[in-house]
XYZ file of C-alpha atoms in Angstrom:
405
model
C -81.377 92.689 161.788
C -83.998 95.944 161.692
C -82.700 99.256 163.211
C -84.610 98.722 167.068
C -81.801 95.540 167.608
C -79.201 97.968 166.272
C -80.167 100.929 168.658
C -79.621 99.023 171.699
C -76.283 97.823 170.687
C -75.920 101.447 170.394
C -77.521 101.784 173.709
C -76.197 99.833 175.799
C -72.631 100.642 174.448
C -73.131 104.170 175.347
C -74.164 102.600 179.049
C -71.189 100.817 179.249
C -68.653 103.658 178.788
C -70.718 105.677 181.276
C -70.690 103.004 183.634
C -66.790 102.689 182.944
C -66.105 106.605 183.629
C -68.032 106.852 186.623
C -65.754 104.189 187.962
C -62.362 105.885 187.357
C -64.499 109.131 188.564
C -65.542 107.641 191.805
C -64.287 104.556 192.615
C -61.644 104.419 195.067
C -57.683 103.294 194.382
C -58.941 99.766 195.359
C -61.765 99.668 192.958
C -64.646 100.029 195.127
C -67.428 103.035 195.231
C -67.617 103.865 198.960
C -70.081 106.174 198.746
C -74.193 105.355 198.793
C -75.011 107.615 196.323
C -72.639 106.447 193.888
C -73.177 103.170 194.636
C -77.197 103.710 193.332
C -76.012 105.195 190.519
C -73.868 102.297 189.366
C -76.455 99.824 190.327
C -79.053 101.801 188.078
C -76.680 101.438 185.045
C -75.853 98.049 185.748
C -79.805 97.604 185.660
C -80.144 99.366 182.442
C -77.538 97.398 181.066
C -78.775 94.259 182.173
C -82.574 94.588 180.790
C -80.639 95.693 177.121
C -78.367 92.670 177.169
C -81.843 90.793 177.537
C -83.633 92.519 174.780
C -80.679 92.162 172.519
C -80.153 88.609 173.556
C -84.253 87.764 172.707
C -84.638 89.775 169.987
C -81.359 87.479 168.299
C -82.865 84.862 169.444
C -86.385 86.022 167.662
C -85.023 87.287 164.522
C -82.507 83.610 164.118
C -85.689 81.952 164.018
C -87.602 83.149 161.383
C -87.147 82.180 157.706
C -85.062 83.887 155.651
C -87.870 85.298 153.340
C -89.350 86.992 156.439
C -86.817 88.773 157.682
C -86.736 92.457 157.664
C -84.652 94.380 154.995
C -81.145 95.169 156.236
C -79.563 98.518 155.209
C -76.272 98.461 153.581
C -74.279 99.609 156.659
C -75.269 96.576 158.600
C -75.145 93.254 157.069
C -77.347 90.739 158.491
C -75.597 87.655 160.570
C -75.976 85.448 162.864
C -72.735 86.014 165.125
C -73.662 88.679 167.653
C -69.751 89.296 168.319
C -68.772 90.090 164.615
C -71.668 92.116 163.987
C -70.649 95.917 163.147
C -73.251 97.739 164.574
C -72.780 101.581 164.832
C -70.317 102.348 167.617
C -69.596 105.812 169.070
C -66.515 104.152 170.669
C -64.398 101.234 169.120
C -61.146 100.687 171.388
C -61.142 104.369 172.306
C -61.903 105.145 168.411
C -64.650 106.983 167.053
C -66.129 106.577 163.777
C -68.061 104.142 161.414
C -66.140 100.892 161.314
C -66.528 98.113 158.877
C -64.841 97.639 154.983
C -67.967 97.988 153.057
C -69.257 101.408 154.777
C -65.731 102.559 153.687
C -65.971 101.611 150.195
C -69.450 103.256 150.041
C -67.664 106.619 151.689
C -65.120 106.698 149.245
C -67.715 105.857 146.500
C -70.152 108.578 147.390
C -67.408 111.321 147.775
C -65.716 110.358 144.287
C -70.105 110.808 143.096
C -71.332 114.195 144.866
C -72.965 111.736 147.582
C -75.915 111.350 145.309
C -77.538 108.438 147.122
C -75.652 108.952 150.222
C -78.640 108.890 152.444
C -79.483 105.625 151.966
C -76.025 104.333 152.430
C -74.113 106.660 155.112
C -75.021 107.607 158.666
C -75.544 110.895 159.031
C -74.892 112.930 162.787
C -77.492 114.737 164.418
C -79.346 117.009 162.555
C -77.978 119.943 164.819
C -74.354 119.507 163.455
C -74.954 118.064 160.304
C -72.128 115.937 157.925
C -71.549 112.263 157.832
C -69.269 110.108 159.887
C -66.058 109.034 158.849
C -65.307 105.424 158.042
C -63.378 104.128 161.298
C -60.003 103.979 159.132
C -60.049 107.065 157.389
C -60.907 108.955 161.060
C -58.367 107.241 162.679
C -55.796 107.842 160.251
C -56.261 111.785 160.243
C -55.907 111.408 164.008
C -52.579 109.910 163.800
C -51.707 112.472 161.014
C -53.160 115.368 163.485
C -49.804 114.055 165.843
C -47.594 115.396 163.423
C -48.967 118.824 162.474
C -49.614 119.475 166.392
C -47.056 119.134 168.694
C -49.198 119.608 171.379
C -50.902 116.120 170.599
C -47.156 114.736 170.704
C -46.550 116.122 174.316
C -49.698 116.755 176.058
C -52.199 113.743 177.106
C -54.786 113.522 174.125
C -58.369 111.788 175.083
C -61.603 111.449 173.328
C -65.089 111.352 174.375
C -68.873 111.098 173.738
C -69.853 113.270 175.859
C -69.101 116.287 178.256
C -66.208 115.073 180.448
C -65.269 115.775 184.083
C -61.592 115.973 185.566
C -61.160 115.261 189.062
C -58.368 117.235 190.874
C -57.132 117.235 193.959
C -56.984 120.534 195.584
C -54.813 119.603 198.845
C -52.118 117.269 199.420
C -52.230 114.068 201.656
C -50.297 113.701 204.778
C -47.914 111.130 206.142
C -47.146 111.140 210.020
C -45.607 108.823 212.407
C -48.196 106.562 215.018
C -47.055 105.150 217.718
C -47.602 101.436 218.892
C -51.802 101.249 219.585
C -52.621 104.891 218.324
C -54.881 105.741 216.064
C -53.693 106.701 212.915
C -55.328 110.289 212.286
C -56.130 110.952 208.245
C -56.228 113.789 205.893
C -59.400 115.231 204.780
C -57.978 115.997 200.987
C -60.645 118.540 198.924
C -61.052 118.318 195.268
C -62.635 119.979 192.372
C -63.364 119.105 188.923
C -63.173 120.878 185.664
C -64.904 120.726 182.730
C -63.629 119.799 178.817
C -65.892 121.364 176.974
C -66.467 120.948 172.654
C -65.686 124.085 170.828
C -66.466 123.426 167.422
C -64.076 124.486 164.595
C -63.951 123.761 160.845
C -61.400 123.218 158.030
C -62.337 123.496 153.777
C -60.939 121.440 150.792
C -61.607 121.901 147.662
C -60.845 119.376 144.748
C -61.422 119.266 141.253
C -63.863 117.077 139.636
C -61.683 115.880 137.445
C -59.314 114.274 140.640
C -62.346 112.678 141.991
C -63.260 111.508 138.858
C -60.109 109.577 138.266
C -60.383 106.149 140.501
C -56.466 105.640 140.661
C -55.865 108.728 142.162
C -55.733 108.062 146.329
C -58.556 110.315 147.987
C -57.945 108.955 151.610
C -54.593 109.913 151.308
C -55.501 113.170 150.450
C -58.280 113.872 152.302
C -55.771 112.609 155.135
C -53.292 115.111 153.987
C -55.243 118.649 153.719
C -57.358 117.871 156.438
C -54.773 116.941 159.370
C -52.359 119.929 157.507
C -54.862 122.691 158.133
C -56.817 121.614 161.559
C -53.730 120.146 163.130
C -51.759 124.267 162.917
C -55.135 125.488 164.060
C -55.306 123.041 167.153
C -51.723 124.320 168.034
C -52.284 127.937 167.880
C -55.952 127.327 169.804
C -54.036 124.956 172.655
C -51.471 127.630 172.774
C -52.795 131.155 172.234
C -56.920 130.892 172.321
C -58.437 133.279 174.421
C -60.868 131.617 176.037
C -63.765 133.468 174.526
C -66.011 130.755 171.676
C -62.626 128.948 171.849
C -60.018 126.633 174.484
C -58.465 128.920 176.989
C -54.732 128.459 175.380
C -52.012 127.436 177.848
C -49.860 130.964 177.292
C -52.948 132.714 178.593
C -53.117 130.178 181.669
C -49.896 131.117 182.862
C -49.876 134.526 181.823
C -52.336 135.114 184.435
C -50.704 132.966 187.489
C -47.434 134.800 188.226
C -46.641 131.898 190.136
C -45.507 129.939 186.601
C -43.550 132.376 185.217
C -39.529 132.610 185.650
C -38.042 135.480 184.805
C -34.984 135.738 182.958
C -32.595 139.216 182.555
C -32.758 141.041 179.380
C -33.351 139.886 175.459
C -30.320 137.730 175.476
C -31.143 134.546 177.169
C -27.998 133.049 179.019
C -27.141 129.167 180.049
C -28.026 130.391 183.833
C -31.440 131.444 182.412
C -32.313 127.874 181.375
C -30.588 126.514 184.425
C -33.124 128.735 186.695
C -36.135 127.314 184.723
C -35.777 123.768 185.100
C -35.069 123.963 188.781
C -37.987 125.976 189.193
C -40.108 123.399 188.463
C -40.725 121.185 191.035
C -38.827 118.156 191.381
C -42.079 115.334 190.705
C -42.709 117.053 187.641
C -38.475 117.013 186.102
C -39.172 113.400 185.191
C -41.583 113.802 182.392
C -40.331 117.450 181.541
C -39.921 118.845 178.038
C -38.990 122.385 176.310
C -41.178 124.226 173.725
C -40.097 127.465 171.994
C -40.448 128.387 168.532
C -37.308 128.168 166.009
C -35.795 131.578 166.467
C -35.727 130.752 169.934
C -34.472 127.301 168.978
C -32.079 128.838 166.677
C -30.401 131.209 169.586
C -30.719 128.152 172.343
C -28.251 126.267 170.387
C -25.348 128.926 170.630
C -25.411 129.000 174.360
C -22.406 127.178 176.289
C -21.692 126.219 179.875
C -19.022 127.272 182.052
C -16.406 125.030 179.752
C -17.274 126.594 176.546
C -19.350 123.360 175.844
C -22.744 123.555 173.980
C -25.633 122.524 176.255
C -27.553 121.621 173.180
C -27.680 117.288 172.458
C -28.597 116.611 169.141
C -30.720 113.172 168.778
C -28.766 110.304 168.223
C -31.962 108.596 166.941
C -34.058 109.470 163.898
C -37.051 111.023 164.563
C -36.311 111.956 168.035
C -36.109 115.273 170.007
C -32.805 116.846 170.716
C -31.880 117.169 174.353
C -31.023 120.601 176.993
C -29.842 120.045 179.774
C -31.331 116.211 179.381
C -34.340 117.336 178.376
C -36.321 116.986 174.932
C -36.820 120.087 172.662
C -40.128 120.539 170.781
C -40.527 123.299 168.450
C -43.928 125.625 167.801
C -44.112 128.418 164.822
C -47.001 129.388 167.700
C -44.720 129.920 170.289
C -44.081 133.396 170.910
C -40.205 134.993 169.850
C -37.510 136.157 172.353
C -39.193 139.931 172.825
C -39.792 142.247 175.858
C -42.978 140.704 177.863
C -43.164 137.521 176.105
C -42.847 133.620 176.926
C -40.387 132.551 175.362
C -39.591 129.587 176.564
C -42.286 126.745 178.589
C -40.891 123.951 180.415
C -42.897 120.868 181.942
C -44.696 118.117 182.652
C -47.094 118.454 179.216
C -49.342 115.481 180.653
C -50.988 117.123 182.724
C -52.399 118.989 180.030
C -55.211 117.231 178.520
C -56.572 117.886 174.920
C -60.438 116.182 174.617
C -61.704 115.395 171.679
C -65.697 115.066 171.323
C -67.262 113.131 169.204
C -66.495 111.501 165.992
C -64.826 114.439 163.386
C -67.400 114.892 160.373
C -67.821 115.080 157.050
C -69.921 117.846 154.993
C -70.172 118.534 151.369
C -70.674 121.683 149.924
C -72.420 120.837 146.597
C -73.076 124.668 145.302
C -69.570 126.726 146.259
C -67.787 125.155 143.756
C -70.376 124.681 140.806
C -69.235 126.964 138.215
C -65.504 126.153 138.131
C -66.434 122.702 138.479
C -64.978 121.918 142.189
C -66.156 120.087 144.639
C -65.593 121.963 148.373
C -65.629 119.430 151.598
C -66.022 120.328 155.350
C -64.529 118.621 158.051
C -65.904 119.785 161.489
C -64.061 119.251 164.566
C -64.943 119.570 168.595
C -62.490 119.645 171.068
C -60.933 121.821 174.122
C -57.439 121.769 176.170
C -57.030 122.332 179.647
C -54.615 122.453 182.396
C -55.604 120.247 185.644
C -52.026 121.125 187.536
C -50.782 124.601 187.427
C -47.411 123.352 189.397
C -46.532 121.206 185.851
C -45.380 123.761 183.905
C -42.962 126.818 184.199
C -42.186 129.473 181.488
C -39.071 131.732 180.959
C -40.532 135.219 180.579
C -38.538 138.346 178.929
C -38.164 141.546 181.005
C-alpha cells in the first residue's frame, strides 16, 4: 500500500473529527443543524468525505489486483494487507488517543532510542518540520498520559481533552427562561447569547538524560522510565502553569482568573482560618455547582484544616475510608497542591468548586527529540519531550476561593 492510499486514510480521518466537532459545536440538543450556513458546511465535509471513501475504496480495489511482484514497496510502519479495517495507517486520533499505534512501530521506537536513532528516518514518522521530534508509539504516549494524572492534580479534577487542532468552547452568556402560558397562547422564548473561547497550544518542554550504558543494557525497562521522568517533571510543571501562569507565552493560571473577578473570592477574617470560614465558602458557591464540588489547598493549609472543629468539639475533617481516595470537609473531597499558595495576608488559600468546568486541552500528539551532541563527552544520551497544551475557565460561577485579609 504506497503512501497516496495512506494519506487519505489520514485525510479523511482528519475530516471525520471535524465533521464530528462541528456537530457538538452547532447542532442543536436534538441533533439537527438549524442553521443554512452550517448546514453547507456539513454537507461540504460530508462531500469531501464521500469522494475519499471512493478513492480509498478504488485504489484497494486497484492495488488487491495486481501481482504481488508489482506492488509498490511498503515502509516498515505500514505493513501491506488486504483488510482495510485492520490496517494501521497513521492516525492523529485513535479513540480520543494520539500517537503512532501498532506493535512493530513500537519495537522499532524502543530499538532506535536504545541505538542513537541511527536509521530512524527510514523507520519512524517524524512531525512537521516546524516542531521537529518523532511521535510516540500509541502505548508509550498513552501511558505517560495516565502517569501525567498522578503528578497533576489538576488532570484528576478538572475536565482533560485533546485535540488536533485549535479548539472552540461554546458558552452561554445568558440564562434561559421558564414562564407559565395559558390555554391557546403563544409560548414567548428566550433569545440566549453566547460566546466562545479559544484553547490555544503553548508549547513547553521537559529533558532526560541517560547513560549509555542503561540504554545499552536490553533488560533494563526504558518505557518505564521514560514513563517515569517524563510524566514526573511535565506533570509539576502543568500544575504550577494551570494554577499560577500568567498568561503571557503561557495558560492564564486559574489563581490569576479569579484574582481578577472579585466576584469569586470569599473572604475570610484574619490568618487563622475558622470552621465558619469554610462554612461561608461552600455556601457561596452556588447551589448547581455543590454537587460536583471539591477543595484544593496546599499541605500547610491541609495540615491546619484538619485541627478545626465544629460547634461539638468534633473534627470536620473525614478521612477516606477507601484506599486511594480523597478525604472529605464538610462532605466534600480534599485535593492537595505544593502550587497552591500558603495561609498568608492577600493570598488564596483555599479554592472550592466545580473543577469541570475547567478544561485542560491538549494539542497534538506529545513528541520525541534527541539531543545527539549535549551529552557526547560524558557519554549520555539527553531526550526531549515537547508538549502543547492550555487551561481555561468557561464558567466563572464554578469556583469560589477563601482569600486572607
Amino acid at each position: 500500500m504506497d503512501f497516496e492510499l495512506q494519506d487519505c486514510f489520514f485525510q479523511r480521518e482528519i475530516l471525520m473529527d471535524k465533521a464530528k466537532n462541528f456537530l457538538e459545536q452547532h447542532a442543536d440538543i436534538d441533533g439537527k443543524l438549524t442553521s443554512t450556513k452550517d448546514q453547507k458546511i456539513f454537507a461540504e465535509l460530508e462531500k469531501q468525505i464521500s469522494g475519499l471513501t471512493s478513492t480509498i475504496n478504488r485504489e484497494m480495489y486497484k492495488d488487491s489486483a495486481r501481482p504481488i511482484y508489482d506492488r509498490p514497496n511498503t515502509p516498515i510502519l505500514y505493513p501491506e494487507i488486504s483488510n482495510v479495517n485492520n490496517f494501521s495507517e497513521k492516525k492523529p486520533v485513535i479513540n480520543g488517543q494520539f500517537g503512532i499505534s501498532g506493535s512493530e512501530y513500537r519495537q522499532n521506537f524502543l530499538n532506535q532510542v536504545r541505538s542513537g536513532f541511527r536509521t530512524a528516518a527510514n523507520i519512524l514518522q517524524t512531525s512537521n518540520p516546524a516542531d521537529g521530534g518523532y511521535l510516540l508509539p500509541t502505548e508509550l504516549h498513552n501511558e505517560i498520559v495516565a502517569a501525567l494524572k498522578n503528578e497533576n492534580v489538576m488532570r484528576k479534577i478538572c475536565r482533560v481533552i485533546q485535540t488536533q487542532s485549535e479548539y472552540q468552547i461554546p458558552l452561554q452568556q445568558t440564562a434561559p427562561t421558564t414562564n407559565f402560558v395559558g390555554e391557546g397562547q403563544a409560548i414567548t422564548l428566550s433569545n440566549e447569547t453566547f460566546k466562545q473561547v479559544s484553547l490555544n497550544a503553548y508549547k513547553c518542554a521537559s529533558g532526560v538524560s541517560i547513560s549509555n550504558e542503561l540504554l545499552a543494557d536490553s533488560a533494563y525497562d526504558l518505557e518505564a522510565h521514560l514513563t517515569q521522568e517524563f510524566s514526573a517533571s511535565i506533570g509539576s510543571f502543568e500544575e504550577n502553569a494551570l494554577l499560577n501562569g500568567s498568561g503571557t507565552n503561557e495558560p492564564l493560571g486559574l489563581l490569576n482568573v479569579i484574582a481578577s473577578d472579585s466576584a469569586m473570592v470569599q473572604v475570610t477574617a484574619g490568618a487563622n482560618i475558622a470552621s465558619d470560614d469554610i462554612l461561608d465558602l461552600v455556601y457561596s458557591l452556588p447551589a448547581p455547582y455543590r454537587k460536583n464540588a471539591v477543595f484544593l489547598m496546599n499541605d500547610t493549609t491541609l495540615a491546619a484544616i484538619r485541627k478545626l472543629k465544629d460547634g461539638n468539639l468534633n473534627y470536620i475533617w473525614e478521612n477516606s475510608m477507601q484506599l486511594g481516595e480523597p478525604s472529605n470537609l464538610l462532605g466534600f473531597p480534599v485535593y492537595s497542591s505544593e502550587h497552591m499558595p500558603p495561609i498568608a495576608s492577600g493570598n488564596l488559600a483555599i479554592l472550592f468548586g466545580d473543577f469541570g468546568k475547567f478544561i485542560i486541552g491538549m494539542r497534538g500528539n506529545l513528541r520525541f527529540r534527541p539531543l545527539y551532541e549535549v551529552g557526547a563527552l560524558t557519554d549520555v544520551t539527553h531526550f526531549l519531550m515537547i508538549e502543547r497544551f492550555d487551561g481555561v475557565l468557561t464558567d466563572k460561577n464554578a469556583i469560589k476561593a477563601l482569600k486572607i485579609k
